[in-house]
Short mmCIF file of C-alpha atoms (C1' of nucleotides) in Angstrom, two decimals:
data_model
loop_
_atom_site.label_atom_id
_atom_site.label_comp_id
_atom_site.label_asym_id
_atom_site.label_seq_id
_atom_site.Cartn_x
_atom_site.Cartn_y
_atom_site.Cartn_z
CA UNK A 7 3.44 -9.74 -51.24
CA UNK A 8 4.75 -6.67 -49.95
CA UNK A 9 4.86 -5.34 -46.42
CA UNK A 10 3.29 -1.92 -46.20
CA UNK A 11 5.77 0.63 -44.36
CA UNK A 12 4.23 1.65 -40.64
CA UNK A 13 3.36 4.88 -41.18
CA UNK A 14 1.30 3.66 -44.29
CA UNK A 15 -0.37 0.78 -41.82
CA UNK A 16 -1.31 3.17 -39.43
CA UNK A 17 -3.55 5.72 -41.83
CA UNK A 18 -4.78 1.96 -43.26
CA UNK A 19 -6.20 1.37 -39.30
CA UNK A 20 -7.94 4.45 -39.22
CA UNK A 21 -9.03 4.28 -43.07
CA UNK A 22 -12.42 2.64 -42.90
CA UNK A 23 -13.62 5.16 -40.19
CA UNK A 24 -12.70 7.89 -42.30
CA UNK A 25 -14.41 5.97 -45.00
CA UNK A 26 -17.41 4.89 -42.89
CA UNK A 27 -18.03 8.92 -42.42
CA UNK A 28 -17.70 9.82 -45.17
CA UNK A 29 -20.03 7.36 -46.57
CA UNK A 30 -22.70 8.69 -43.43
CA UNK A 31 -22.01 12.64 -44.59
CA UNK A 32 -22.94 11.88 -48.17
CA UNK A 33 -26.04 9.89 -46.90
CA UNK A 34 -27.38 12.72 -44.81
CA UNK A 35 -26.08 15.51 -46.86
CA UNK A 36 -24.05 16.73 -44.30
CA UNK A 37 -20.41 18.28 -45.03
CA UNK A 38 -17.17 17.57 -44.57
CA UNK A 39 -14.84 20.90 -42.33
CA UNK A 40 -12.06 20.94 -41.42
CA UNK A 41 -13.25 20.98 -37.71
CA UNK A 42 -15.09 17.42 -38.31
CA UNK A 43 -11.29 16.27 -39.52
CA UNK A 44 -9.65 17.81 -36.92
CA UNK A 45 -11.87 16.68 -34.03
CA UNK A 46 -12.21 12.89 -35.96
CA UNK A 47 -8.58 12.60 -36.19
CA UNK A 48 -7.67 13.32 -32.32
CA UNK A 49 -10.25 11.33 -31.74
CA UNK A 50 -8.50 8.33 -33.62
CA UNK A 51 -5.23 9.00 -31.90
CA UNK A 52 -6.82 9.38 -28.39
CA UNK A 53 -8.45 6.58 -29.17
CA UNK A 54 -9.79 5.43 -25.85
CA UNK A 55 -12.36 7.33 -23.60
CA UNK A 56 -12.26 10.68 -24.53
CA UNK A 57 -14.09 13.32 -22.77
CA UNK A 58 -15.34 16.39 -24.78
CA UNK A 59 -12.94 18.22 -22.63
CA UNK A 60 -10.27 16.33 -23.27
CA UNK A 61 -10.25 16.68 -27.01
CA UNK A 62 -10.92 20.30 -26.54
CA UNK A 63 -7.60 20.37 -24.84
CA UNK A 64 -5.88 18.28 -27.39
CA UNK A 65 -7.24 20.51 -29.84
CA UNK A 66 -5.67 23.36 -28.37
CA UNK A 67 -2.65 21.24 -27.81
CA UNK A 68 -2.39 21.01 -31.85
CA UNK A 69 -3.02 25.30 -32.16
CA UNK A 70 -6.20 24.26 -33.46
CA UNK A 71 -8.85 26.40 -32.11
CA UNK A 72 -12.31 24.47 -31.84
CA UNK A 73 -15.29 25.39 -29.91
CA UNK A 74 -16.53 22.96 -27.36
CA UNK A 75 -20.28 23.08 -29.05
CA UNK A 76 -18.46 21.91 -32.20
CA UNK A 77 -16.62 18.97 -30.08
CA UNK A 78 -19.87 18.08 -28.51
CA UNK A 79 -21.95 18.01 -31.89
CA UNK A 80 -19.07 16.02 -33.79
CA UNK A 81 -19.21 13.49 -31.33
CA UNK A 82 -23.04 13.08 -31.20
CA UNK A 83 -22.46 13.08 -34.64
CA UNK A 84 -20.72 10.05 -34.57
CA UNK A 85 -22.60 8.39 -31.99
CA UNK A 86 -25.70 9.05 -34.32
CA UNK A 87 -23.73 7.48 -37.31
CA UNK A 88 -22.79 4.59 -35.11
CA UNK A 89 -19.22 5.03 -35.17
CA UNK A 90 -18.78 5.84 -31.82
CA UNK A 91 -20.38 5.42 -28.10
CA UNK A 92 -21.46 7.65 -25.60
CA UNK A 93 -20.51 6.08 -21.80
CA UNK A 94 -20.53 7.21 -18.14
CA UNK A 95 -18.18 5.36 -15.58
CA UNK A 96 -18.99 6.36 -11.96
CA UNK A 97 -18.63 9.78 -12.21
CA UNK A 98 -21.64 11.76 -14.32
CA UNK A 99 -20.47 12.72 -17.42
CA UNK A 100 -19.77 11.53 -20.48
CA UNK A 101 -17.04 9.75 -22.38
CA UNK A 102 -16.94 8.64 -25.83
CA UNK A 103 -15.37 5.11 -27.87
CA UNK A 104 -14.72 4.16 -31.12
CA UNK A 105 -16.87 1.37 -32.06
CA UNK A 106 -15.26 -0.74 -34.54
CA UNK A 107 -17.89 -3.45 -36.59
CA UNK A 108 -18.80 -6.50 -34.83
CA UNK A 109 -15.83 -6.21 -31.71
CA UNK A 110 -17.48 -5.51 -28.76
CA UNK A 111 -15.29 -5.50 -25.20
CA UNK A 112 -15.83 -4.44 -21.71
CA UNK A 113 -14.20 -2.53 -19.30
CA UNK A 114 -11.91 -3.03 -15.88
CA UNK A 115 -11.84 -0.35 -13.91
CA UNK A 116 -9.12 0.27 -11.35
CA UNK A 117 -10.13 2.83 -8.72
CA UNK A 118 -6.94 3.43 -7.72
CA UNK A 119 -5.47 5.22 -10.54
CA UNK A 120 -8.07 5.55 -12.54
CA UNK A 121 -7.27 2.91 -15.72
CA UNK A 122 -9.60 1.41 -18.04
CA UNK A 123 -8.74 -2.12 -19.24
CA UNK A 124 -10.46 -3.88 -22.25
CA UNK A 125 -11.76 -7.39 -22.23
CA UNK A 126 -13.64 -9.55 -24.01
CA UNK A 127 -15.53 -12.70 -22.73
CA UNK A 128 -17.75 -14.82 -24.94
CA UNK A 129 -19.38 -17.39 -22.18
CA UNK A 130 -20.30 -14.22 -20.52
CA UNK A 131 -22.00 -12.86 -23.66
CA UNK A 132 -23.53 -15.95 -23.74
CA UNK A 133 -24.68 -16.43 -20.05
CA UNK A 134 -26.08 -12.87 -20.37
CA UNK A 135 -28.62 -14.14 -23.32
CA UNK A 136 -29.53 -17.05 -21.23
CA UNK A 137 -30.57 -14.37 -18.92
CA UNK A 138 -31.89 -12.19 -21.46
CA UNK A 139 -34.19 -15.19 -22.81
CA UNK A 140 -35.56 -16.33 -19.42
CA UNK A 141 -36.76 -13.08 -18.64
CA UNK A 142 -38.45 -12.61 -22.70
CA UNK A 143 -35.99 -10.53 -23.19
CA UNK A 144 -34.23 -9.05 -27.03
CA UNK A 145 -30.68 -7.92 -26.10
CA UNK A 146 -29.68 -5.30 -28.10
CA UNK A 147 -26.35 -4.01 -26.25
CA UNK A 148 -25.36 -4.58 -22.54
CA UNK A 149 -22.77 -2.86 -20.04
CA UNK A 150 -20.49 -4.82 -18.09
CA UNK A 151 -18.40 -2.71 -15.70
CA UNK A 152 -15.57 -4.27 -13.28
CA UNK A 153 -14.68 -1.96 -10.77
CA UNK A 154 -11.67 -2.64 -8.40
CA UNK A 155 -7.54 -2.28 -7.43
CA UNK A 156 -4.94 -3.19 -10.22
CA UNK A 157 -2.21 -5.56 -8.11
CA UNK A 158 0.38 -4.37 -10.35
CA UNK A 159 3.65 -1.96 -9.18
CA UNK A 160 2.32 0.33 -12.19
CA UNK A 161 -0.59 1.67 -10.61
CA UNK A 162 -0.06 5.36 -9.59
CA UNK A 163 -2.10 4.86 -6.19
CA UNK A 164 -1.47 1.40 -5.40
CA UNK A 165 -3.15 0.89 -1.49
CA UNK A 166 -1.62 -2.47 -1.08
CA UNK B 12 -45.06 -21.36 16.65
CA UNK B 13 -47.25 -18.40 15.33
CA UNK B 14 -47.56 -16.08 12.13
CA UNK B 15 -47.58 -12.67 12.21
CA UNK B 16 -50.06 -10.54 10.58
CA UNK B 17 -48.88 -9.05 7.09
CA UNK B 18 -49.01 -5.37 8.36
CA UNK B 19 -46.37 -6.44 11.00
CA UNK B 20 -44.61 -8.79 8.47
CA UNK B 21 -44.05 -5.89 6.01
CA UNK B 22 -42.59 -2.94 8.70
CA UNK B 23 -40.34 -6.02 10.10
CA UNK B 24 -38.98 -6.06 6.39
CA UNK B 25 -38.04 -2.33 6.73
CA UNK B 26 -37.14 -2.57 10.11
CA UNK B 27 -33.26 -3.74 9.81
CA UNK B 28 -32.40 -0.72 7.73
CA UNK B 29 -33.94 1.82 10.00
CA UNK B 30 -32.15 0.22 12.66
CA UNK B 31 -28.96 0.13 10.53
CA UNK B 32 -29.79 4.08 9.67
CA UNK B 33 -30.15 4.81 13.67
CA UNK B 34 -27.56 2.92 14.47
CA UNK B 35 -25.14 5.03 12.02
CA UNK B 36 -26.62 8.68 12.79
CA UNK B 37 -25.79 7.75 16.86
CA UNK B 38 -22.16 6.81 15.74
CA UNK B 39 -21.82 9.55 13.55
CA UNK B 40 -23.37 12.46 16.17
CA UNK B 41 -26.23 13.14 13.42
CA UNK B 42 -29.64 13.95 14.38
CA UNK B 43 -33.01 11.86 13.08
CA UNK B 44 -35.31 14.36 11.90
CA UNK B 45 -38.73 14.15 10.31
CA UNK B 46 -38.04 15.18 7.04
CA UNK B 47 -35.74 12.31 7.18
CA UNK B 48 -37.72 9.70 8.44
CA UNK B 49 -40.10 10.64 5.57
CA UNK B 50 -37.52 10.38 3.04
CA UNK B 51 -36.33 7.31 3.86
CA UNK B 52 -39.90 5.81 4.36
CA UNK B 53 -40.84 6.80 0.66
CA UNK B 54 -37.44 5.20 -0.24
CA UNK B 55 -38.05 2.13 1.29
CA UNK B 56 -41.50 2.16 0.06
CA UNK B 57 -41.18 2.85 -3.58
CA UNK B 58 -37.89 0.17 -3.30
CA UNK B 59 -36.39 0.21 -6.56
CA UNK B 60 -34.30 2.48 -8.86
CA UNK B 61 -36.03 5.99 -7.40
CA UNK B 62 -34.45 9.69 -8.64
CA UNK B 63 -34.55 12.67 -6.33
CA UNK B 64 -37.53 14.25 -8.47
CA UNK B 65 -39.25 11.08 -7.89
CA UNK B 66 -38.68 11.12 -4.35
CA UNK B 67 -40.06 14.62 -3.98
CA UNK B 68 -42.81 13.93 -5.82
CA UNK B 69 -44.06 11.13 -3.84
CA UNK B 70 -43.09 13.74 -1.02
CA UNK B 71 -45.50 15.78 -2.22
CA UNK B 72 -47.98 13.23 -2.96
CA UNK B 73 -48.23 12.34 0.75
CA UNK B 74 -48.39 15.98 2.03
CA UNK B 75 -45.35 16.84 3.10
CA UNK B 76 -43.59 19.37 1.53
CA UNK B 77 -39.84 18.17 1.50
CA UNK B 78 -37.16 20.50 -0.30
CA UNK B 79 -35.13 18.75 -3.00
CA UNK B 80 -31.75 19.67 -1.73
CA UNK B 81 -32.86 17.71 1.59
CA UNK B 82 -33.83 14.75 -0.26
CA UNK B 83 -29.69 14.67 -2.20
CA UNK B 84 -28.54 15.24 1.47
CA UNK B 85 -30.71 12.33 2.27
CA UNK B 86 -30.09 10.18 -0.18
CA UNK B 87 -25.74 10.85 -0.48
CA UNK B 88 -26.00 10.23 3.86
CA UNK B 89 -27.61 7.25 2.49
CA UNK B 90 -25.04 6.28 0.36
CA UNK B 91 -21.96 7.39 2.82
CA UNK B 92 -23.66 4.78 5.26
CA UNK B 93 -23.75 1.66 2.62
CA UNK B 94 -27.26 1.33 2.73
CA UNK B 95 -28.45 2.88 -0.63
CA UNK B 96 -26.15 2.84 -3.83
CA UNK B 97 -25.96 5.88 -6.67
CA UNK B 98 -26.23 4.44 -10.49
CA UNK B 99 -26.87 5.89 -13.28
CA UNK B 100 -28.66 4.10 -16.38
CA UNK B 101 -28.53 5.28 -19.73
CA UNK B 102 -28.96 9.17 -19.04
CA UNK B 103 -27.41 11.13 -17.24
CA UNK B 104 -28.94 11.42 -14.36
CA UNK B 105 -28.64 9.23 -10.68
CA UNK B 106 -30.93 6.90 -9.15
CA UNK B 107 -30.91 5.65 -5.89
CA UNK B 108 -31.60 1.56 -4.68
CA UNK B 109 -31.90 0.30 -1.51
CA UNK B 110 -28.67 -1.91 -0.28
CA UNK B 111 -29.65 -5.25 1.67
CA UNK B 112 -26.77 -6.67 2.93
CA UNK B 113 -25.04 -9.63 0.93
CA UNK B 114 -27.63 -9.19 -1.73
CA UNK B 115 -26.20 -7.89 -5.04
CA UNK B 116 -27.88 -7.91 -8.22
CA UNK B 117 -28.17 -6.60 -11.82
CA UNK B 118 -30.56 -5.13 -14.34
CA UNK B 119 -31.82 -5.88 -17.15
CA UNK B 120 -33.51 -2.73 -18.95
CA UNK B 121 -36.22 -2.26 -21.75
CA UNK B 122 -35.44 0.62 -24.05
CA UNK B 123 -39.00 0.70 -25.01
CA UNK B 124 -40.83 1.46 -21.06
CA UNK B 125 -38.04 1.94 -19.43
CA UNK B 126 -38.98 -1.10 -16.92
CA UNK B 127 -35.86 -2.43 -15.18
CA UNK B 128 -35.73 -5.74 -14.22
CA UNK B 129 -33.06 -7.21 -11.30
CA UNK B 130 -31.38 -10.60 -11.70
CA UNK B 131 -28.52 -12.84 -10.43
CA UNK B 132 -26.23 -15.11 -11.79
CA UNK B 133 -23.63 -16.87 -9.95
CA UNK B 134 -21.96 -17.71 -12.80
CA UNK B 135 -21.32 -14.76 -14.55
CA UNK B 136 -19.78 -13.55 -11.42
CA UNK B 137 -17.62 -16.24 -11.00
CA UNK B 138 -16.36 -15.63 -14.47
CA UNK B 139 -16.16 -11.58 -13.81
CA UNK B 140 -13.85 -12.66 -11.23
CA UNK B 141 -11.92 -15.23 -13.26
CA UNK B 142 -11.47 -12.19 -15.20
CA UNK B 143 -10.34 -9.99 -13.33
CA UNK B 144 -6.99 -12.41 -11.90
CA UNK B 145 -5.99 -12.57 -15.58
CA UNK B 146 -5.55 -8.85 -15.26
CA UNK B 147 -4.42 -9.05 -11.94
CA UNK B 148 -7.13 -6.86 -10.49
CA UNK B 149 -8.86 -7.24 -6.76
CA UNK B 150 -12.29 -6.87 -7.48
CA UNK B 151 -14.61 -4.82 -4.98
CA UNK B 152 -17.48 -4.83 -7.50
CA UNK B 153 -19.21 -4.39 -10.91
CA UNK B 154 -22.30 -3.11 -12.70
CA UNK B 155 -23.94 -5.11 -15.21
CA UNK B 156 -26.71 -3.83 -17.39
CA UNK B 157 -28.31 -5.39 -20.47
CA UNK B 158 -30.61 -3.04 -22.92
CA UNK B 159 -33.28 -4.68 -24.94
CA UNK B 160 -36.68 -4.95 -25.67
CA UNK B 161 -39.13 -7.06 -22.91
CA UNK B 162 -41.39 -8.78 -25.16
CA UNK B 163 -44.42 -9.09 -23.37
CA UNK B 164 -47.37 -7.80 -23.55
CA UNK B 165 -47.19 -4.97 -20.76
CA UNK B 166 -44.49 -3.32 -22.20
CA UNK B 167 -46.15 0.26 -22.83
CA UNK B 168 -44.57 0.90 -25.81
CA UNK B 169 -43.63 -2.52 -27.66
CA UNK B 170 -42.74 -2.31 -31.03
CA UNK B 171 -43.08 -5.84 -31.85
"C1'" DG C 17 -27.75 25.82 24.37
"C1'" DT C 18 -24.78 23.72 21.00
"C1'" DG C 19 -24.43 21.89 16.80
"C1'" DA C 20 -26.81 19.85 13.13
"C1'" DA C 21 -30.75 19.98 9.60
"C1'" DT C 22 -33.80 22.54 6.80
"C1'" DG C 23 -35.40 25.54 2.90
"C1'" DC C 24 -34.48 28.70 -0.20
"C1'" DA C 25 -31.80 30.65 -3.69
"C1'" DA C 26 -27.60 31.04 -5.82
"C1'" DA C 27 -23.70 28.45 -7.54
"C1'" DC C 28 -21.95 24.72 -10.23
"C1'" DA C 29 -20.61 21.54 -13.95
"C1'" DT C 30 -21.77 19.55 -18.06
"C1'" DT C 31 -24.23 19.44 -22.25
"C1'" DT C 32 -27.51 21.63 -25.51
"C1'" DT C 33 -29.47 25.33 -28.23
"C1'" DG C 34 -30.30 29.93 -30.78
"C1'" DC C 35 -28.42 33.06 -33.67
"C1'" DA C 36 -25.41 35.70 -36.89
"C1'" DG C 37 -21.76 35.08 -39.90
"C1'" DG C 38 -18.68 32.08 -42.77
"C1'" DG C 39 -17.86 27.87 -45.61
"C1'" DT C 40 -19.05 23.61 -48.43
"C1'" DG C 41 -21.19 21.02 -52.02
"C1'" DC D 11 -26.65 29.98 -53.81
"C1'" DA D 12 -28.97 27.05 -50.63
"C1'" DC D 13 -28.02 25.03 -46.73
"C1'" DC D 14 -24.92 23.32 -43.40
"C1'" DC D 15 -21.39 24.36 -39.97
"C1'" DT D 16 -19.05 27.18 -36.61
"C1'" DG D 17 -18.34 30.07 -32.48
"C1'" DC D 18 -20.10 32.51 -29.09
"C1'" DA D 19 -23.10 33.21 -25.44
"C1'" DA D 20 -27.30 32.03 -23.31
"C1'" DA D 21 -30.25 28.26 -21.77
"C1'" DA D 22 -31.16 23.94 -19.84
"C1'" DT D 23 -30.35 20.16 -16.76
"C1'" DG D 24 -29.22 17.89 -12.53
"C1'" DT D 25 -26.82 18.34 -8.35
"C1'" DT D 26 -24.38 20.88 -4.68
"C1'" DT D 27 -23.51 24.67 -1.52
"C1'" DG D 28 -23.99 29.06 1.48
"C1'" DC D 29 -26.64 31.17 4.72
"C1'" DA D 30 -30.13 32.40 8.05
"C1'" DT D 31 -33.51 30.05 10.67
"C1'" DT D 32 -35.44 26.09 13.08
"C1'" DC D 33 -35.04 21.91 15.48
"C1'" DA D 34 -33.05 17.68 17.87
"C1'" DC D 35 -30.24 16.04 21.39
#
DNA sequence: GTGAATGCAAACATTTTGCAGGGTG
DNA sequence: CACCCTGCAAAATGTTTGCATTCAC
C-alpha cells in the first residue's frame, strides 16, 4: 500500500465536499460557475469562521473579482445543502463553518485576541440530552460557547 | 413572624434591581427619568428574553409613547451596569434578560414556537470548566443553547 | 442653570432582493 | 434555448448617532 504524495492528500480532504455539492447541484438542478468554485475553494482553505467579508477579500486577494451578493448566496447555498453553518459569536453578524458528517465540536472563545478553539466533549453531549429529556425535549443541534482569556504567551492581548 | 401580602411580595422582588439601577445612575452622575422608569418596569415585568420592538410595544400598550432609540439607550445603560445581558438566538437580532446576581442559566429553545426554556446544570459547568484548563483558558463565561422540538401539547406549532 | 435625556430623522452596517445581461446544462 | 447565475444597485433590517428641545438635579 502506497502512501499518497501531500499535495494529492490534501485535494483527497476537500474531495467529498466537492463531491457532496456536486451531488446537491445535480439534485436541485442548479449549476456549477466558476464563482461557486472559486468562493467553495477559499472557503476550504479558510476553513474556519469565515465572514462573507472575509472571503470577499480573499477573493480579491486571488484577482478574482466576485460580488458580495454572489458570496452571500453561495454560502446560504451551502448552509441550505447542509454543508456548512451559519453562526454569530458576540458580535451581530454572521460567520460561516464547514460541517463535516457526523463531527460536531464547540467553540472557546478568548476575548483577548479574539481566537476560536475547537473542542469536543461527549459527557457534555450527553448531560445536555439528560436535560433535553427532562424538559420533553427532541434535540436537534445545540450551541455551546466558552467565552474567556487564553493563559498562553501567544495571545496578542494577553491582560495577565 | 408575619407574611406579607402578594402585591408587596412581588414589587419587593423588583425592588433590589431598581435599587441596584439608582444606586449606579447616582455613581455615574445620570439622571432617573420617566421614560426610564417605564422601560425598566416593562422589562422587569415581561422578565424574560424581551427585544427592543417588544419593549416598545408593550410601551405602547400601556400608553406611553416611548421612542425606540430611548428604549436601546435603555436597555445598552442596562447592560453597561451588569444588570441586563444582550444575546442573540438564532437570528440576528438582540434580546435583552434581566441579570440577578449569582444566578446564571441556559436555554433550551423550540424551533417550532419559538418558546425558550431556562435551565441549570452544575455539572455541565463543572465540565465547561474542566475544559477550558486543558486549553489553558480563564473562563469568565459561556452561552449554552440547545434547539429542538418541546413535545408537549402547547407547543403552537408541533409537528409531531 | 448646567448637563443629561428625549424624540425624531438620518446614518450605519450587514444581509437580501430585483433586474438586465451573460453563462451553463 | 430555457433557466440559472452574476453583478450592480436599491431595499430591507436592526441598531446607533446627531441635533435641537425638554427635563432632572
Amino acid at each position: 500500500m502506497k502512501s499518497v504524495k501531500t499535495s494529492e492528500r490534501k485535494v483527497d480532504s476537500h474531495r467529498w465536499f466537492s463531491e457532496a455539492l456536486d451531488q446537491y447541484l445535480a439534485k436541485k438542478h442548479l449549476k456549477q460557475t466558476k464563482q461557486r468554485q472559486a468562493i467553495v475553494q477559499l472557503f476550504l482553505e479558510l476553513k474556519t469562521h469565515v465572514s462573507a467579508e472575509a472571503l470577499r477579500a480573499a477573493a480579491q486577494g486571488a484577482g478574482l473579482d466576485v460580488g458580495l451578493a454572489t458570496i452571500y448566496r453561495t454560502l446560504n447555498l451551502l448552509a441550505e445543502a447542509g454543508l456548512a453553518e451559519q453562526k454569530q459569536f458576540g458580535d451581530g453578524h454572521f460567520v460561516y463553518e464547514i460541517v463535516r458528517p457526523g463531527a460536531h465540536h464547540d467553540h472557546l472563545i478568548c476575548l483577548d485576541c479574539g481566537k476560536v478553539l475547537e473542542f469536543e466533549n461527549a459527557e457534555i453531549e450527553r448531560l445536555q440530552e439528560k436535560v433535553a429529556a427532562l424538559h420533553e425535549f427532541r434535540l436537534t443541534s445545540h450551541r455551546l460557547d466558552l467565552f474567556g482569556h487564553c493563559l498562553k504567551k501567544v495571545c496578542a492581548n494577553r491582560r495577565d
